mmCIF file of C-alpha atoms and ligand atoms in Angstrom:
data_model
loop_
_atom_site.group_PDB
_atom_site.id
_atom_site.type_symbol
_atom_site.label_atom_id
_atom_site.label_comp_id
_atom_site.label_asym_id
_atom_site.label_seq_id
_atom_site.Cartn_x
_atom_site.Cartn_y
_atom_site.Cartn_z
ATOM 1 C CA UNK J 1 279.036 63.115 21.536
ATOM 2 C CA UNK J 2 275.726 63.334 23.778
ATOM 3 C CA UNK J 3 275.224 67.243 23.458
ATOM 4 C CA UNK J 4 271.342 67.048 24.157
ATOM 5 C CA UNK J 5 268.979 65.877 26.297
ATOM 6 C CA UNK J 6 267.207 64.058 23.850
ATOM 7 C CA UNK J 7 270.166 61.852 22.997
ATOM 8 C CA UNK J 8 270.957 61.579 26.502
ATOM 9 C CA UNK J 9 267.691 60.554 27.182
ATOM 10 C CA UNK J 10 267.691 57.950 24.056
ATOM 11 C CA UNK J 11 270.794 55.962 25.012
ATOM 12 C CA UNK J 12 269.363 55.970 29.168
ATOM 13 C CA UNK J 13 267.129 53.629 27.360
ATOM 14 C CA UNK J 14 269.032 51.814 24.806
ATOM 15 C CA UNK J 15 269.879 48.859 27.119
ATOM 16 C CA UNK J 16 266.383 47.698 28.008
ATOM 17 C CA UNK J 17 265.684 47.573 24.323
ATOM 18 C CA UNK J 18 268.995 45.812 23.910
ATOM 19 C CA UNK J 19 267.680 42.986 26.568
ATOM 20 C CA UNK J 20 264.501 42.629 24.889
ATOM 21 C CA UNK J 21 265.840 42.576 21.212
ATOM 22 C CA UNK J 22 269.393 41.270 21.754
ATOM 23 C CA UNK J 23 269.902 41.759 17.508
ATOM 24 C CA UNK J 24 270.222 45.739 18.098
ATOM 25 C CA UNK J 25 273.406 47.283 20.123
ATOM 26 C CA UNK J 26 274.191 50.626 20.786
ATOM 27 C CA UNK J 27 275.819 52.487 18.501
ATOM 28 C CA UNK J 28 277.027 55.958 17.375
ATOM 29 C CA UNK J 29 277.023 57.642 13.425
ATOM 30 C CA UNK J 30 278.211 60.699 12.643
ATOM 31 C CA UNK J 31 278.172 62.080 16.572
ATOM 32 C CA UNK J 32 274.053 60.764 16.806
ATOM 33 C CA UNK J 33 273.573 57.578 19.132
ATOM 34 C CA UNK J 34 271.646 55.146 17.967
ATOM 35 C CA UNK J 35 270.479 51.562 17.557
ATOM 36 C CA UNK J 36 272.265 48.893 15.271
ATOM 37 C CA UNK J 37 271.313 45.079 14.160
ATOM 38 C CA UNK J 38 268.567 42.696 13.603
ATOM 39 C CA UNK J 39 264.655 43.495 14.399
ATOM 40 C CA UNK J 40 263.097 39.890 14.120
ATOM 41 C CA UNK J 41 259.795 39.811 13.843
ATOM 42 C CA UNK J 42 258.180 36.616 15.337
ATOM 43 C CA UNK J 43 254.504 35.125 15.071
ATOM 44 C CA UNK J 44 252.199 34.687 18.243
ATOM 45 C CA UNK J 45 253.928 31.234 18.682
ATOM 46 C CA UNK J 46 257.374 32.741 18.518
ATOM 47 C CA UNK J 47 258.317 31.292 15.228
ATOM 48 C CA UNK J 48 260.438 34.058 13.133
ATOM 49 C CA UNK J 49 258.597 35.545 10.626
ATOM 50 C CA UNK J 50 261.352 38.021 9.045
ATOM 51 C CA UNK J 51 264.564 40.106 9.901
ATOM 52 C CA UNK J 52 265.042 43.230 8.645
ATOM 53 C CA UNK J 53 268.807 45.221 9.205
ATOM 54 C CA UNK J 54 267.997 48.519 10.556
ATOM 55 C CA UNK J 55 270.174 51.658 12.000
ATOM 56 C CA UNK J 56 267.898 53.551 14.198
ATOM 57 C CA UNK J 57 269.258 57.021 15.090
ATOM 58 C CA UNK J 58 268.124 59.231 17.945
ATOM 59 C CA UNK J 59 266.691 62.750 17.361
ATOM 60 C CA UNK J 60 267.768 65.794 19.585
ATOM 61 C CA UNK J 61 263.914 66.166 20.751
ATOM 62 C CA UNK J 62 263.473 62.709 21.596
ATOM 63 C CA UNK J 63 261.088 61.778 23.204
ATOM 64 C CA UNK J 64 259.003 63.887 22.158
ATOM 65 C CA UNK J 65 259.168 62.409 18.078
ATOM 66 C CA UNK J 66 260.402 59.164 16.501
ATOM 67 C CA UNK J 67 263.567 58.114 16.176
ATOM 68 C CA UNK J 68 264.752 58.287 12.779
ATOM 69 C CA UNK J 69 264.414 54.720 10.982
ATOM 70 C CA UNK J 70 266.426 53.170 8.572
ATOM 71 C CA UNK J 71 266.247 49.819 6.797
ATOM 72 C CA UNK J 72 269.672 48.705 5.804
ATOM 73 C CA UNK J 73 269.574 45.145 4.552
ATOM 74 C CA UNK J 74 267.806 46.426 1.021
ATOM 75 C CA UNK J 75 264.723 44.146 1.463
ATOM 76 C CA UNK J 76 262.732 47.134 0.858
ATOM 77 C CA UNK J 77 263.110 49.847 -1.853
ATOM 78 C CA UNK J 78 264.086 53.397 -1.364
ATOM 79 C CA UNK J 79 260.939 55.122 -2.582
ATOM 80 C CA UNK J 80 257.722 56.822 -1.424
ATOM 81 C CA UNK J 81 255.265 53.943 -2.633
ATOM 82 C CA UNK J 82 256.486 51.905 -0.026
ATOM 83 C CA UNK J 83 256.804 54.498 2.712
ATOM 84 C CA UNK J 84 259.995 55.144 2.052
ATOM 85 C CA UNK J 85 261.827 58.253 1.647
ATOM 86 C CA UNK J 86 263.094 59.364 -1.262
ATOM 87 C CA UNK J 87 265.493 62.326 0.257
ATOM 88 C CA UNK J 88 267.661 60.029 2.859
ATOM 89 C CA UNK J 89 266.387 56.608 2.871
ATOM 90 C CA UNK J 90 264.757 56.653 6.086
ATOM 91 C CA UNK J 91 261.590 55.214 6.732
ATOM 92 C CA UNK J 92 258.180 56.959 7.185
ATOM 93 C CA UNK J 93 256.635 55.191 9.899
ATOM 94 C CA UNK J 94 253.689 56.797 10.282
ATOM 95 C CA UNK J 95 252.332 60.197 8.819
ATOM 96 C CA UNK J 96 252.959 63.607 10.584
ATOM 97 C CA UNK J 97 249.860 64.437 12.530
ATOM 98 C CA UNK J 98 250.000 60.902 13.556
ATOM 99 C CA UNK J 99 253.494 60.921 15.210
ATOM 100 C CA UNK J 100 252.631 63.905 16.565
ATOM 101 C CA UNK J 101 249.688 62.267 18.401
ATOM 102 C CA UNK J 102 251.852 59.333 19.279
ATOM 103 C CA UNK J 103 254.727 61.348 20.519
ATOM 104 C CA UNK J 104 252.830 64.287 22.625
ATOM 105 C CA UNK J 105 253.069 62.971 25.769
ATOM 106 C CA UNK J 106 256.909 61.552 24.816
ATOM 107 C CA UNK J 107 257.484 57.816 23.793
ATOM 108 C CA UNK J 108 259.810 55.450 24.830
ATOM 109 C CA UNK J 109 262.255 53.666 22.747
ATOM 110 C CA UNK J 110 260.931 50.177 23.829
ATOM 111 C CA UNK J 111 257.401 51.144 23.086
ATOM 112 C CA UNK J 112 258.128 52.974 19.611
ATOM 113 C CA UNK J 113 260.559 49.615 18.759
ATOM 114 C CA UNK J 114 257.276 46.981 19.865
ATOM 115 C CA UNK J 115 254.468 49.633 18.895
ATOM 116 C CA UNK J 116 256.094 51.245 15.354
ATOM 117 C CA UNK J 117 258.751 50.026 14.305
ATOM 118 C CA UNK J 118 257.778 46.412 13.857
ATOM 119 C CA UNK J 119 254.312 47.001 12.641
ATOM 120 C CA UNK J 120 255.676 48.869 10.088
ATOM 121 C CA UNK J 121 257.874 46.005 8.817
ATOM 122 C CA UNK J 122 255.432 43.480 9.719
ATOM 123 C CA UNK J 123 253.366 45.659 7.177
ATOM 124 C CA UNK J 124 256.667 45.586 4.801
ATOM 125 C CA UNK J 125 257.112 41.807 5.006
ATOM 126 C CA UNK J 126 252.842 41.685 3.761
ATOM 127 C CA UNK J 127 253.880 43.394 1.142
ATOM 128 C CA UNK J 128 256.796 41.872 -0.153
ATOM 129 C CA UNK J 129 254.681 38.268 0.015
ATOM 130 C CA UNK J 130 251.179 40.032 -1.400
ATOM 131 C CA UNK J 131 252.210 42.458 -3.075
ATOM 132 C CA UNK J 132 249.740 45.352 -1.400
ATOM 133 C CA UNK J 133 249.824 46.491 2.194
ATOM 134 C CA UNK J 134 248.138 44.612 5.372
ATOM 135 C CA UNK J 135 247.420 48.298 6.494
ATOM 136 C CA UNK J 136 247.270 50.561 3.588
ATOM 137 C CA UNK J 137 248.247 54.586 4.221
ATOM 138 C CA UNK J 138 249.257 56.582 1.254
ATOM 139 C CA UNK J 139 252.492 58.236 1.697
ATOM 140 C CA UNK J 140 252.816 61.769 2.578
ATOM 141 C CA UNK J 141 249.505 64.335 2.133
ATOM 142 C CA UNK J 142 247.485 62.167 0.689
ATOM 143 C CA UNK J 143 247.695 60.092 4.185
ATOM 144 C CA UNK J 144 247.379 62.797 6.106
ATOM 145 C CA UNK J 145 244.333 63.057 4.589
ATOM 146 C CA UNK J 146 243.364 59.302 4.807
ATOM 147 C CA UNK J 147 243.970 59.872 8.375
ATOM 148 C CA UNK J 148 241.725 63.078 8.809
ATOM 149 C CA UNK J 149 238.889 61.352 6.848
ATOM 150 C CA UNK J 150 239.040 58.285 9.027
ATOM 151 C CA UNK J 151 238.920 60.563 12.506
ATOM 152 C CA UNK J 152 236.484 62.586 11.366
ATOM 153 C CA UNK J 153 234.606 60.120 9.727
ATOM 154 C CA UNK J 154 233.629 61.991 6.785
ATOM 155 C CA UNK J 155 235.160 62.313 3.001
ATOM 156 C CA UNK J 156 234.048 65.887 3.411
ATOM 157 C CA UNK J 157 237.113 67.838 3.241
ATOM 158 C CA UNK J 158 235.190 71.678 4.139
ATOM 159 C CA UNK J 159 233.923 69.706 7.764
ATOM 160 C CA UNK J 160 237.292 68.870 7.965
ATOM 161 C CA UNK J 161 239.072 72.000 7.661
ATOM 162 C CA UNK J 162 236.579 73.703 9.589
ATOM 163 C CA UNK J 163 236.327 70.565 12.475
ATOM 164 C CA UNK J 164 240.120 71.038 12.603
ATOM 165 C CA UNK J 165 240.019 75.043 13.089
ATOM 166 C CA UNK J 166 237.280 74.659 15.748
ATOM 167 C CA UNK J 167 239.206 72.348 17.601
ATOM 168 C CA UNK J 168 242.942 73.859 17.774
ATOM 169 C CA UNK J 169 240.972 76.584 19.932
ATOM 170 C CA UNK J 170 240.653 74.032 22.858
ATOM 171 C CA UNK J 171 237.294 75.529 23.753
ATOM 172 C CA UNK J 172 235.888 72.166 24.220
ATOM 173 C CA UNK J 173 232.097 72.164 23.534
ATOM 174 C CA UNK J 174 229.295 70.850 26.527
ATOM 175 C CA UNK J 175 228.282 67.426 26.057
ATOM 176 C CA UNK J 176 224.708 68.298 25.445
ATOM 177 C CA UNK J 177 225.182 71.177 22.706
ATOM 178 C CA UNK J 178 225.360 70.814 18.808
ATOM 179 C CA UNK J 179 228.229 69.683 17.289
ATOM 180 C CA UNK J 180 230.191 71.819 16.010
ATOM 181 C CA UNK J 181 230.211 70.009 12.872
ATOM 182 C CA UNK J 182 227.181 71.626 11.286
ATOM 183 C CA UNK J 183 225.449 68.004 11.770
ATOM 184 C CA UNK J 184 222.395 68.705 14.493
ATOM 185 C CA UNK J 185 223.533 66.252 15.974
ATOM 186 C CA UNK J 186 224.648 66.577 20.161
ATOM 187 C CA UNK J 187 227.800 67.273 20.379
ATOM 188 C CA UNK J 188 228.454 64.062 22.649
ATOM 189 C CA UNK J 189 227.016 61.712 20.237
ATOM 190 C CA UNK J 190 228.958 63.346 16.869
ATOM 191 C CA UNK J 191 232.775 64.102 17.147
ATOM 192 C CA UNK J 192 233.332 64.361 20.953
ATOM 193 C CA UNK J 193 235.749 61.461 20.374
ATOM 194 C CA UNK J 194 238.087 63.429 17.545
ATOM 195 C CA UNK J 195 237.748 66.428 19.847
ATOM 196 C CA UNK J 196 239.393 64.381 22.291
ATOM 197 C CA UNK J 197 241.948 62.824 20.278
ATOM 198 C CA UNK J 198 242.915 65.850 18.369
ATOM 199 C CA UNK J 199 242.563 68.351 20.789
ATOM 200 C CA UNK J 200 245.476 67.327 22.706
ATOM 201 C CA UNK J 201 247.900 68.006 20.427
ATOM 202 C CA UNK J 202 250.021 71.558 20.622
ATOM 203 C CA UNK J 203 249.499 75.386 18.970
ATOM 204 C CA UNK J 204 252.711 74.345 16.860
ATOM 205 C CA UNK J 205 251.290 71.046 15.769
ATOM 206 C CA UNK J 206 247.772 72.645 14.391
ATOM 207 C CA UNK J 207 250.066 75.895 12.967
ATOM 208 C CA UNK J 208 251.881 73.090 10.808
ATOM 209 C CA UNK J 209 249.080 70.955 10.055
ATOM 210 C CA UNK J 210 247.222 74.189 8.825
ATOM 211 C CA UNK J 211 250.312 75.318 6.557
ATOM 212 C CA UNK J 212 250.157 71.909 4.920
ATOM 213 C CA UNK J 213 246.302 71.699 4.815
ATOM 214 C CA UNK J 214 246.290 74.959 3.448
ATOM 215 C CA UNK J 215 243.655 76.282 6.086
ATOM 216 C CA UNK J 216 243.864 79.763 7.200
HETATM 217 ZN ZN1 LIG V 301 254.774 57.274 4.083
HETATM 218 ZN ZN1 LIG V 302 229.887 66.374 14.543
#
C-alpha cells in the first residue's frame, strides 16, 4: 500500500505523533496511510478544552503540503463558512498561498498536528461557544486575498498584483533603492519583509497564484 515516497515518508513519522497524542493510531483508507482518533485540545494548565474525531490522510507529496484533514465526530458542519469543504468534507486549514509558504521547505507531521491542525480546531471550538472566529479568514479567494492585503499591508489590490509580479522574478532589490512598490519609500524600510516572505516560494506556486489572481 506505500507506493510513494510521500506516504512512506508520512507513516516514518506516524509513531512520534502517536507518543505525543496517544488518541490518534495509524491507520490505512482506501490504500492512503493515515492518522485515526482523538486530537484533544488542552489549555496552558493542561485541562481539556475539546476533542474533536479526525481521520488525517497522507498526500503522495508529503512533505511538501498538508495532510488532508478530516473532522469525523460532526461537531462541525460540512460547509465553506466554517472552512469546510463542500466537495469531500475535508477541512481547509489554511488558504493556498499560505500552505504553500508553510510547506516549502517540507513540514513534519508533528509540527503540522501542534502548529495547524489544532489551531484550526482551537479556532472551531471559539466558534462553536461565540459564534464568530478567534482568527477570522474568509474561505477560499476572498482569503487569499485577506492574506495578500495583510502581507502587503495595503487594501490596494493594483500594488498587489504588481508587488506580486515583481517579486516571482527573484531579482531581489538593494536595500538602499526605492521600493518597488511605487511608494518613494527605500526599499529596506517598505516591503523588504514580504519580499522575503514571498519570494521564497516556487515558479509553480506564483504560476498558480497568478491563474487564480487573474494577473498576467
Ligand atoms: Zn477555508
Ligand atoms: Zn513598498
Amino acid at each position: 500500500m506505500v507506493n510513494s515516497d510521500g506516504y512512506r515518508l508520512f507513516v516514518n513519522q506516524v509513531e512520534l505523533v502517536s507518543q505525543t497524542n496517544p488518541g490518534l493510531t495509524s491507520f490505512v483508507k482506501e490504500g492512503i496511510p493515515g492518522l485515526k482518533g482523538e486530537i484533544n485540545l488542552v489549555d496552558d494548565g493542561n485541562g481539556l478544552i475539546d476533542t474533536y474525531s479526525v481521520e488525517i490522510l497522507a498526500t503522495s507529496n508529503f512533505p511538501n503540503s498538508f495532510p488532508v484533514v478530516f473532522e469525523v465526530g460532526k461537531k462541525i458542519p460540512i460547509n465553506y463558512d466554517w472552512h469546510v469543504y463542500e466537495t469531500d468534507g475535508h477541512c481547509c486549514i489554511k488558504t493556498t498561498p499560505e500552505e504553500m509558504l508553510a510547506c516549502k521547505k517540507g513540514i513534519t507531521l508533528s509540527g503540522f498536528i501542534e502548529e495547524e491542525v489544532k489551531p484550526y480546531f482551537f479556532n472551531q471550538t471559539f466558534r462553536r461557544l461565540n459564534g464568530y472566529f478567534y482568527q477570522e479568514r474568509s474561505h477560499g479567494l476572498k482569503g487569499w486575498i485577506e492574506f495578500f492585503k495583510e502581507t502587503f499591508n495595503t487594501t490596494d489590490m493594483n500594488l498587489i498584483k504588481e508587488g506580486l509580479k515583481f517579486i516571482s522574478k527573484k531579482q531581489k532589490p538593494d536595500r538602499v533603492s526605492l521600493c518597488f512598490c511605487g511608494s518613494g519609500e527605500k526599499y529596506r524600510k517598505c516591503h523588504r519583509d514580504t519580499y522575503d516572505k514571498l519570494s521564497t516560494l516556487s515558479t509553480t506556486d506564483f504560476e498558480f497564484m497568478f491563474e487564480v489572481l487573474g494577473i498576467d
